[in-house]
Amino acid sequence: MKEERYFYVPDAATRQTLPDEEAVHAVRVLRLTAGDEMMLMDGQGTFYEAEVTETTAKRCSYTIRATLPQQHQWPGRVHLAVAPTKMMERMEWLMEKATEIGIDELSLLNCQFSERRGVKLQRLEKIAVAAMKQSRKAWLPLLNDMQDFRHFVQRHITGRRYIAHCYLEIPRENLFDCLRQGEPNEDALVLIGPEGDFSFDEVQMAIAAGFVSVDLGKSRLRTETAGLAAVMMMQLAKG
């Protein structure tokens, strides 16, 4: 059985050629030619069965044979907000794995103890696209640029909201237990701090804004590991 080839085409229904980067991969790497079949994904919930009609060195034209709307794989939205690590390789790993497991939105936080104050989104977006294709997800996660922590927690955000931290003097509940007590179709947002954790004032600020203070278990985790654990817990709680 021939493996299906997936290509990310944001406006697949209204164009007739693959984007340049996808076209090069299709023609030069996979060596597709006229008559070959492929699957297109628009990142907005729809797959398309397509057939290659013409190829050149840098161009791949297609015609759509069937439109296949997809059902979302989990109820509610899964949203992770995290302070980027100093080493971007760790954030890239988190972006890839969170997309594979299933996430709707990733927000980047600028916190008091952050070691990285800015991020170039283009690299993270490319990793998310590759992970979406690899895991056959119909939706591309929304990636939000760096935001000030104070402004972020004071926004109106629907659904259940949690802040994970390591301060023993602040009462905490277990994140997974909290998630299981809620309705699976509720949106869920978890905040993960930088490598030095949120500041004490930031945690209190979030709690005052309606966030629930939680832990992720007994182990002390790296930022990227904590982020992935939170995504997995949200997915497991949603069934």
PDB file of C-alpha atoms in Angstrom:
ATOM      1  CA  MET A   1       0.000   0.000   0.000  1.00  0.00           C
ATOM      2  CA  LYS A   2       1.476   3.313  -1.079  1.00  0.00           C
ATOM      3  CA  GLU A   3       1.932   5.837   1.738  1.00  0.00           C
ATOM      4  CA  GLU A   4      -0.139   9.000   1.358  1.00  0.00           C
ATOM      5  CA  ARG A   5       1.879  12.179   0.843  1.00  0.00           C
ATOM      6  CA  TYR A   6       0.621  15.184   2.808  1.00  0.00           C
ATOM      7  CA  PHE A   7       1.326  18.811   1.889  1.00  0.00           C
ATOM      8  CA  TYR A   8       0.426  21.975   3.757  1.00  0.00           C
ATOM      9  CA  VAL A   9      -1.466  24.381   1.489  1.00  0.00           C
ATOM     10  CA  PRO A  10      -3.241  27.100   3.547  1.00  0.00           C
ATOM     11  CA  ASP A  11      -5.487  28.167   0.662  1.00  0.00           C
ATOM     12  CA  ALA A  12      -5.695  24.785  -1.047  1.00  0.00           C
ATOM     13  CA  ALA A  13      -9.282  25.217  -2.265  1.00  0.00           C
ATOM     14  CA  THR A  14      -8.586  28.435  -4.167  1.00  0.00           C
ATOM     15  CA  ARG A  15      -5.186  27.781  -5.765  1.00  0.00           C
ATOM     16  CA  GLN A  16      -3.860  25.237  -8.224  1.00  0.00           C
ATOM     17  CA  THR A  17      -0.177  24.950  -7.319  1.00  0.00           C
ATOM     18  CA  LEU A  18       1.713  23.905  -4.203  1.00  0.00           C
ATOM     19  CA  PRO A  19       3.569  26.634  -2.257  1.00  0.00           C
ATOM     20  CA  ASP A  20       7.192  26.920  -3.386  1.00  0.00           C
ATOM     21  CA  GLU A  21       8.774  24.962  -0.531  1.00  0.00           C
ATOM     22  CA  GLU A  22       6.204  22.179  -0.736  1.00  0.00           C
ATOM     23  CA  ALA A  23       6.560  22.061  -4.519  1.00  0.00           C
ATOM     24  CA  VAL A  24      10.322  21.573  -4.314  1.00  0.00           C
ATOM     25  CA  HIS A  25       9.831  18.732  -1.829  1.00  0.00           C
ATOM     26  CA  ALA A  26       7.171  17.111  -4.015  1.00  0.00           C
ATOM     27  CA  VAL A  27       9.146  17.347  -7.262  1.00  0.00           C
ATOM     28  CA  ARG A  28      12.788  17.011  -6.233  1.00  0.00           C
ATOM     29  CA  VAL A  29      12.545  14.753  -3.174  1.00  0.00           C
ATOM     30  CA  LEU A  30       9.436  12.648  -3.753  1.00  0.00           C
ATOM     31  CA  ARG A  31       9.721  12.915  -7.545  1.00  0.00           C
ATOM     32  CA  LEU A  32       5.987  13.236  -8.078  1.00  0.00           C
ATOM     33  CA  THR A  33       4.793  13.486 -11.661  1.00  0.00           C
ATOM     34  CA  ALA A  34       1.497  14.066 -13.452  1.00  0.00           C
ATOM     35  CA  GLY A  35      -1.109  11.539 -12.376  1.00  0.00           C
ATOM     36  CA  ASP A  36       0.318  10.946  -8.891  1.00  0.00           C
ATOM     37  CA  GLU A  37      -2.052  11.310  -5.933  1.00  0.00           C
ATOM     38  CA  MET A  38      -1.450  13.459  -2.863  1.00  0.00           C
ATOM     39  CA  MET A  39      -3.290  14.814   0.167  1.00  0.00           C
ATOM     40  CA  LEU A  40      -3.446  18.534   0.920  1.00  0.00           C
ATOM     41  CA  MET A  41      -4.170  20.017   4.343  1.00  0.00           C
ATOM     42  CA  ASP A  42      -5.154  23.650   4.896  1.00  0.00           C
ATOM     43  CA  GLY A  43      -4.479  23.753   8.650  1.00  0.00           C
ATOM     44  CA  GLN A  44      -8.057  24.920   9.201  1.00  0.00           C
ATOM     45  CA  GLY A  45      -9.782  21.556   9.464  1.00  0.00           C
ATOM     46  CA  THR A  46      -9.986  20.275   5.880  1.00  0.00           C
ATOM     47  CA  PHE A  47      -8.063  17.675   3.878  1.00  0.00           C
ATOM     48  CA  TYR A  48      -8.199  17.493   0.091  1.00  0.00           C
ATOM     49  CA  GLU A  49      -7.607  14.532  -2.195  1.00  0.00           C
ATOM     50  CA  ALA A  50      -5.647  15.913  -5.142  1.00  0.00           C
ATOM     51  CA  GLU A  51      -3.927  14.746  -8.299  1.00  0.00           C
ATOM     52  CA  VAL A  52      -0.752  16.173  -9.753  1.00  0.00           C
ATOM     53  CA  THR A  53      -1.429  17.672 -13.185  1.00  0.00           C
ATOM     54  CA  GLU A  54       1.947  19.173 -14.132  1.00  0.00           C
ATOM     55  CA  THR A  55       5.443  19.539 -12.689  1.00  0.00           C
ATOM     56  CA  THR A  56       8.547  21.566 -13.446  1.00  0.00           C
ATOM     57  CA  ALA A  57      11.778  21.972 -11.494  1.00  0.00           C
ATOM     58  CA  LYS A  58      10.132  24.278  -8.921  1.00  0.00           C
ATOM     59  CA  ARG A  59       6.428  23.999  -9.644  1.00  0.00           C
ATOM     60  CA  CYS A  60       3.751  21.411  -8.904  1.00  0.00           C
ATOM     61  CA  SER A  61       0.222  21.956 -10.190  1.00  0.00           C
ATOM     62  CA  TYR A  62      -2.759  19.960  -8.981  1.00  0.00           C
ATOM     63  CA  THR A  63      -6.488  19.485  -9.274  1.00  0.00           C
ATOM     64  CA  ILE A  64      -8.721  18.687  -6.303  1.00  0.00           C
ATOM     65  CA  ARG A  65     -10.742  15.483  -6.581  1.00  0.00           C
ATOM     66  CA  ALA A  66     -12.448  15.478  -3.166  1.00  0.00           C
ATOM     67  CA  THR A  67     -12.891  17.835  -0.195  1.00  0.00           C
ATOM     68  CA  LEU A  68     -12.748  16.079   3.179  1.00  0.00           C
ATOM     69  CA  PRO A  69     -13.780  18.188   6.213  1.00  0.00           C
ATOM     70  CA  GLN A  70     -12.300  16.696   9.409  1.00  0.00           C
ATOM     71  CA  GLN A  71     -13.803  16.390  12.862  1.00  0.00           C
ATOM     72  CA  HIS A  72     -11.786  17.921  15.688  1.00  0.00           C
ATOM     73  CA  GLN A  73     -10.048  15.126  17.579  1.00  0.00           C
ATOM     74  CA  TRP A  74     -10.760  16.456  21.077  1.00  0.00           C
ATOM     75  CA  PRO A  75     -13.483  18.606  22.698  1.00  0.00           C
ATOM     76  CA  GLY A  76     -12.700  22.176  23.717  1.00  0.00           C
ATOM     77  CA  ARG A  77      -9.450  24.031  23.110  1.00  0.00           C
ATOM     78  CA  VAL A  78      -6.041  23.051  24.475  1.00  0.00           C
ATOM     79  CA  HIS A  79      -3.965  26.185  25.140  1.00  0.00           C
ATOM     80  CA  LEU A  80      -0.444  26.300  26.589  1.00  0.00           C
ATOM     81  CA  ALA A  81       1.274  29.553  27.590  1.00  0.00           C
ATOM     82  CA  VAL A  82       4.987  29.194  28.338  1.00  0.00           C
ATOM     83  CA  ALA A  83       8.021  31.370  28.953  1.00  0.00           C
ATOM     84  CA  PRO A  84      10.590  30.459  26.252  1.00  0.00           C
ATOM     85  CA  THR A  85      13.782  28.775  27.382  1.00  0.00           C
ATOM     86  CA  LYS A  86      17.220  30.308  26.841  1.00  0.00           C
ATOM     87  CA  MET A  87      18.088  27.498  24.425  1.00  0.00           C
ATOM     88  CA  MET A  88      15.608  27.649  21.556  1.00  0.00           C
ATOM     89  CA  GLU A  89      16.196  23.986  20.717  1.00  0.00           C
ATOM     90  CA  ARG A  90      14.132  23.111  23.780  1.00  0.00           C
ATOM     91  CA  MET A  91      11.233  25.307  22.650  1.00  0.00           C
ATOM     92  CA  GLU A  92      11.422  23.797  19.185  1.00  0.00           C
ATOM     93  CA  TRP A  93      11.198  20.332  20.749  1.00  0.00           C
ATOM     94  CA  LEU A  94       8.154  21.426  22.770  1.00  0.00           C
ATOM     95  CA  MET A  95       6.478  22.924  19.695  1.00  0.00           C
ATOM     96  CA  GLU A  96       6.989  19.704  17.750  1.00  0.00           C
ATOM     97  CA  LYS A  97       5.838  17.295  20.439  1.00  0.00           C
ATOM     98  CA  ALA A  98       2.884  19.405  21.594  1.00  0.00           C
ATOM     99  CA  THR A  99       1.650  19.603  17.998  1.00  0.00           C
ATOM    100  CA  GLU A 100       1.980  15.842  17.558  1.00  0.00           C
ATOM    101  CA  ILE A 101       0.049  15.133  20.772  1.00  0.00           C
ATOM    102  CA  GLY A 102      -2.534  17.811  20.082  1.00  0.00           C
ATOM    103  CA  ILE A 103      -2.673  21.510  20.910  1.00  0.00           C
ATOM    104  CA  ASP A 104      -4.824  24.350  19.603  1.00  0.00           C
ATOM    105  CA  GLU A 105      -2.817  27.357  20.744  1.00  0.00           C
ATOM    106  CA  LEU A 106       0.658  28.161  22.086  1.00  0.00           C
ATOM    107  CA  SER A 107       1.366  31.551  23.650  1.00  0.00           C
ATOM    108  CA  LEU A 108       4.810  32.840  24.632  1.00  0.00           C
ATOM    109  CA  LEU A 109       5.227  34.732  27.915  1.00  0.00           C
ATOM    110  CA  ASN A 110       7.707  37.410  28.968  1.00  0.00           C
ATOM    111  CA  CYS A 111       8.085  36.911  32.716  1.00  0.00           C
ATOM    112  CA  GLN A 112      10.144  38.536  35.458  1.00  0.00           C
ATOM    113  CA  PHE A 113      12.724  35.737  35.475  1.00  0.00           C
ATOM    114  CA  SER A 114      12.676  35.052  31.720  1.00  0.00           C
ATOM    115  CA  GLU A 115      16.107  34.448  30.174  1.00  0.00           C
ATOM    116  CA  ARG A 116      14.798  35.054  26.657  1.00  0.00           C
ATOM    117  CA  ARG A 117      12.914  38.257  25.843  1.00  0.00           C
ATOM    118  CA  GLY A 118      12.220  37.704  22.161  1.00  0.00           C
ATOM    119  CA  VAL A 119      11.518  34.859  19.744  1.00  0.00           C
ATOM    120  CA  LYS A 120      11.497  34.607  15.948  1.00  0.00           C
ATOM    121  CA  LEU A 121       8.249  32.838  15.209  1.00  0.00           C
ATOM    122  CA  GLN A 122       9.094  31.670  11.672  1.00  0.00           C
ATOM    123  CA  ARG A 123      11.224  28.714  12.836  1.00  0.00           C
ATOM    124  CA  LEU A 124       8.598  27.574  15.364  1.00  0.00           C
ATOM    125  CA  GLU A 125       5.870  27.875  12.734  1.00  0.00           C
ATOM    126  CA  LYS A 126       7.826  25.644  10.315  1.00  0.00           C
ATOM    127  CA  ILE A 127       8.299  23.045  13.034  1.00  0.00           C
ATOM    128  CA  ALA A 128       4.574  23.132  13.809  1.00  0.00           C
ATOM    129  CA  VAL A 129       3.737  22.619  10.126  1.00  0.00           C
ATOM    130  CA  ALA A 130       6.092  19.626   9.869  1.00  0.00           C
ATOM    131  CA  ALA A 131       4.651  18.099  13.046  1.00  0.00           C
ATOM    132  CA  MET A 132       1.094  18.693  11.824  1.00  0.00           C
ATOM    133  CA  LYS A 133       1.854  16.805   8.606  1.00  0.00           C
ATOM    134  CA  GLN A 134       3.700  14.017  10.418  1.00  0.00           C
ATOM    135  CA  SER A 135       0.856  13.429  12.904  1.00  0.00           C
ATOM    136  CA  ARG A 136      -1.920  13.959  10.310  1.00  0.00           C
ATOM    137  CA  LYS A 137      -3.544  16.772  12.273  1.00  0.00           C
ATOM    138  CA  ALA A 138      -6.175  18.812  10.433  1.00  0.00           C
ATOM    139  CA  TRP A 139      -5.560  22.039  12.385  1.00  0.00           C
ATOM    140  CA  LEU A 140      -2.334  24.025  12.618  1.00  0.00           C
ATOM    141  CA  PRO A 141      -1.854  25.359  16.164  1.00  0.00           C
ATOM    142  CA  LEU A 142      -2.213  29.109  16.613  1.00  0.00           C
ATOM    143  CA  LEU A 143       1.177  30.518  17.664  1.00  0.00           C
ATOM    144  CA  ASN A 144       1.152  33.821  19.556  1.00  0.00           C
ATOM    145  CA  ASP A 145       4.170  36.122  19.824  1.00  0.00           C
ATOM    146  CA  MET A 146       5.788  37.069  23.125  1.00  0.00           C
ATOM    147  CA  GLN A 147       3.395  38.818  25.508  1.00  0.00           C
ATOM    148  CA  ASP A 148       3.967  40.509  28.863  1.00  0.00           C
ATOM    149  CA  PHE A 149       2.844  38.222  31.682  1.00  0.00           C
ATOM    150  CA  ARG A 150       0.779  40.882  33.438  1.00  0.00           C
ATOM    151  CA  HIS A 151      -1.131  41.784  30.298  1.00  0.00           C
ATOM    152  CA  PHE A 152      -1.697  38.134  29.425  1.00  0.00           C
ATOM    153  CA  VAL A 153      -3.238  37.045  32.734  1.00  0.00           C
ATOM    154  CA  GLN A 154      -5.494  40.096  32.822  1.00  0.00           C
ATOM    155  CA  ARG A 155      -7.011  39.329  29.400  1.00  0.00           C
ATOM    156  CA  HIS A 156     -10.490  37.877  29.203  1.00  0.00           C
ATOM    157  CA  ILE A 157      -9.876  34.198  28.504  1.00  0.00           C
ATOM    158  CA  THR A 158     -12.742  31.712  28.569  1.00  0.00           C
ATOM    159  CA  GLY A 159     -12.567  28.240  30.056  1.00  0.00           C
ATOM    160  CA  ARG A 160     -10.525  26.760  32.876  1.00  0.00           C
ATOM    161  CA  ARG A 161      -7.238  28.506  33.676  1.00  0.00           C
ATOM    162  CA  TYR A 162      -4.284  27.175  35.634  1.00  0.00           C
ATOM    163  CA  ILE A 163      -0.818  28.335  36.663  1.00  0.00           C
ATOM    164  CA  ALA A 164       1.779  25.659  37.440  1.00  0.00           C
ATOM    165  CA  HIS A 165       4.589  26.653  39.811  1.00  0.00           C
ATOM    166  CA  CYS A 166       6.944  25.314  42.507  1.00  0.00           C
ATOM    167  CA  TYR A 167       6.166  27.556  45.517  1.00  0.00           C
ATOM    168  CA  LEU A 168       5.318  25.233  48.411  1.00  0.00           C
ATOM    169  CA  GLU A 169       3.985  28.095  50.545  1.00  0.00           C
ATOM    170  CA  ILE A 170       1.195  28.707  48.025  1.00  0.00           C
ATOM    171  CA  PRO A 171      -1.501  26.000  48.149  1.00  0.00           C
ATOM    172  CA  ARG A 172      -1.569  23.936  44.955  1.00  0.00           C
ATOM    173  CA  GLU A 173      -3.850  21.304  43.503  1.00  0.00           C
ATOM    174  CA  ASN A 174      -2.803  18.590  41.098  1.00  0.00           C
ATOM    175  CA  LEU A 175      -3.411  19.744  37.517  1.00  0.00           C
ATOM    176  CA  PHE A 176      -4.696  16.403  36.258  1.00  0.00           C
ATOM    177  CA  ASP A 177      -7.149  16.060  39.152  1.00  0.00           C
ATOM    178  CA  CYS A 178      -8.452  19.571  38.454  1.00  0.00           C
ATOM    179  CA  LEU A 179      -8.851  18.856  34.754  1.00  0.00           C
ATOM    180  CA  ARG A 180     -10.758  15.623  35.379  1.00  0.00           C
ATOM    181  CA  GLN A 181     -13.235  17.487  37.594  1.00  0.00           C
ATOM    182  CA  GLY A 182     -14.171  19.816  34.741  1.00  0.00           C
ATOM    183  CA  GLU A 183     -16.240  19.176  31.646  1.00  0.00           C
ATOM    184  CA  PRO A 184     -14.220  17.695  28.747  1.00  0.00           C
ATOM    185  CA  ASN A 185     -15.613  20.258  26.279  1.00  0.00           C
ATOM    186  CA  GLU A 186     -14.374  23.224  28.310  1.00  0.00           C
ATOM    187  CA  ASP A 187     -11.395  25.184  27.001  1.00  0.00           C
ATOM    188  CA  ALA A 188      -8.268  24.712  29.124  1.00  0.00           C
ATOM    189  CA  LEU A 189      -5.236  26.981  29.520  1.00  0.00           C
ATOM    190  CA  VAL A 190      -2.097  26.173  31.530  1.00  0.00           C
ATOM    191  CA  LEU A 191       0.721  28.644  32.276  1.00  0.00           C
ATOM    192  CA  ILE A 192       4.295  27.312  32.522  1.00  0.00           C
ATOM    193  CA  GLY A 193       7.052  29.583  33.813  1.00  0.00           C
ATOM    194  CA  PRO A 194      10.686  30.140  32.802  1.00  0.00           C
ATOM    195  CA  GLU A 195      13.621  28.069  33.988  1.00  0.00           C
ATOM    196  CA  GLY A 196      13.703  30.074  37.221  1.00  0.00           C
ATOM    197  CA  ASP A 197       9.919  29.665  37.688  1.00  0.00           C
ATOM    198  CA  PHE A 198       7.407  32.494  37.866  1.00  0.00           C
ATOM    199  CA  SER A 199       8.090  35.118  40.497  1.00  0.00           C
ATOM    200  CA  PHE A 200       6.077  34.885  43.709  1.00  0.00           C
ATOM    201  CA  ASP A 201       4.251  38.091  42.743  1.00  0.00           C
ATOM    202  CA  GLU A 202       3.378  36.699  39.301  1.00  0.00           C
ATOM    203  CA  VAL A 203       1.778  33.616  40.814  1.00  0.00           C
ATOM    204  CA  GLN A 204      -0.279  35.752  43.197  1.00  0.00           C
ATOM    205  CA  MET A 205      -1.251  38.035  40.325  1.00  0.00           C
ATOM    206  CA  ALA A 206      -2.502  35.098  38.276  1.00  0.00           C
ATOM    207  CA  ILE A 207      -4.465  33.666  41.190  1.00  0.00           C
ATOM    208  CA  ALA A 208      -6.074  37.072  41.778  1.00  0.00           C
ATOM    209  CA  ALA A 209      -7.066  37.076  38.088  1.00  0.00           C
ATOM    210  CA  GLY A 210      -8.864  33.737  38.465  1.00  0.00           C
ATOM    211  CA  PHE A 211      -6.156  31.185  37.661  1.00  0.00           C
ATOM    212  CA  VAL A 212      -6.014  28.018  39.779  1.00  0.00           C
ATOM    213  CA  SER A 213      -2.677  27.237  41.456  1.00  0.00           C
ATOM    214  CA  VAL A 214      -1.488  23.749  40.449  1.00  0.00           C
ATOM    215  CA  ASP A 215       1.444  21.367  40.364  1.00  0.00           C
ATOM    216  CA  LEU A 216       2.318  18.725  37.771  1.00  0.00           C
ATOM    217  CA  GLY A 217       3.210  15.978  40.220  1.00  0.00           C
ATOM    218  CA  LYS A 218       6.098  15.303  42.587  1.00  0.00           C
ATOM    219  CA  SER A 219       8.953  15.744  40.106  1.00  0.00           C
ATOM    220  CA  ARG A 220      10.592  19.103  39.402  1.00  0.00           C
ATOM    221  CA  LEU A 221      10.509  19.449  35.624  1.00  0.00           C
ATOM    222  CA  ARG A 222      12.341  21.528  33.052  1.00  0.00           C
ATOM    223  CA  THR A 223      10.237  24.171  31.344  1.00  0.00           C
ATOM    224  CA  GLU A 224       9.799  22.250  28.105  1.00  0.00           C
ATOM    225  CA  THR A 225       9.071  18.985  29.933  1.00  0.00           C
ATOM    226  CA  ALA A 226       6.505  20.711  32.146  1.00  0.00           C
ATOM    227  CA  GLY A 227       4.858  22.194  29.074  1.00  0.00           C
ATOM    228  CA  LEU A 228       4.557  18.839  27.362  1.00  0.00           C
ATOM    229  CA  ALA A 229       3.289  17.197  30.570  1.00  0.00           C
ATOM    230  CA  ALA A 230       0.570  19.864  30.808  1.00  0.00           C
ATOM    231  CA  VAL A 231      -0.500  19.279  27.200  1.00  0.00           C
ATOM    232  CA  MET A 232      -0.660  15.521  27.789  1.00  0.00           C
ATOM    233  CA  MET A 233      -2.729  15.988  30.948  1.00  0.00           C
ATOM    234  CA  MET A 234      -5.181  18.241  29.122  1.00  0.00           C
ATOM    235  CA  GLN A 235      -5.538  15.682  26.348  1.00  0.00           C
ATOM    236  CA  LEU A 236      -5.973  12.740  28.746  1.00  0.00           C
ATOM    237  CA  ALA A 237      -8.566  14.626  30.776  1.00  0.00           C
ATOM    238  CA  LYS A 238     -10.518  15.333  27.594  1.00  0.00           C
ATOM    239  CA  GLY A 239     -10.558  11.649  26.764  1.00  0.00           C
TER     240      GLY A 239
END
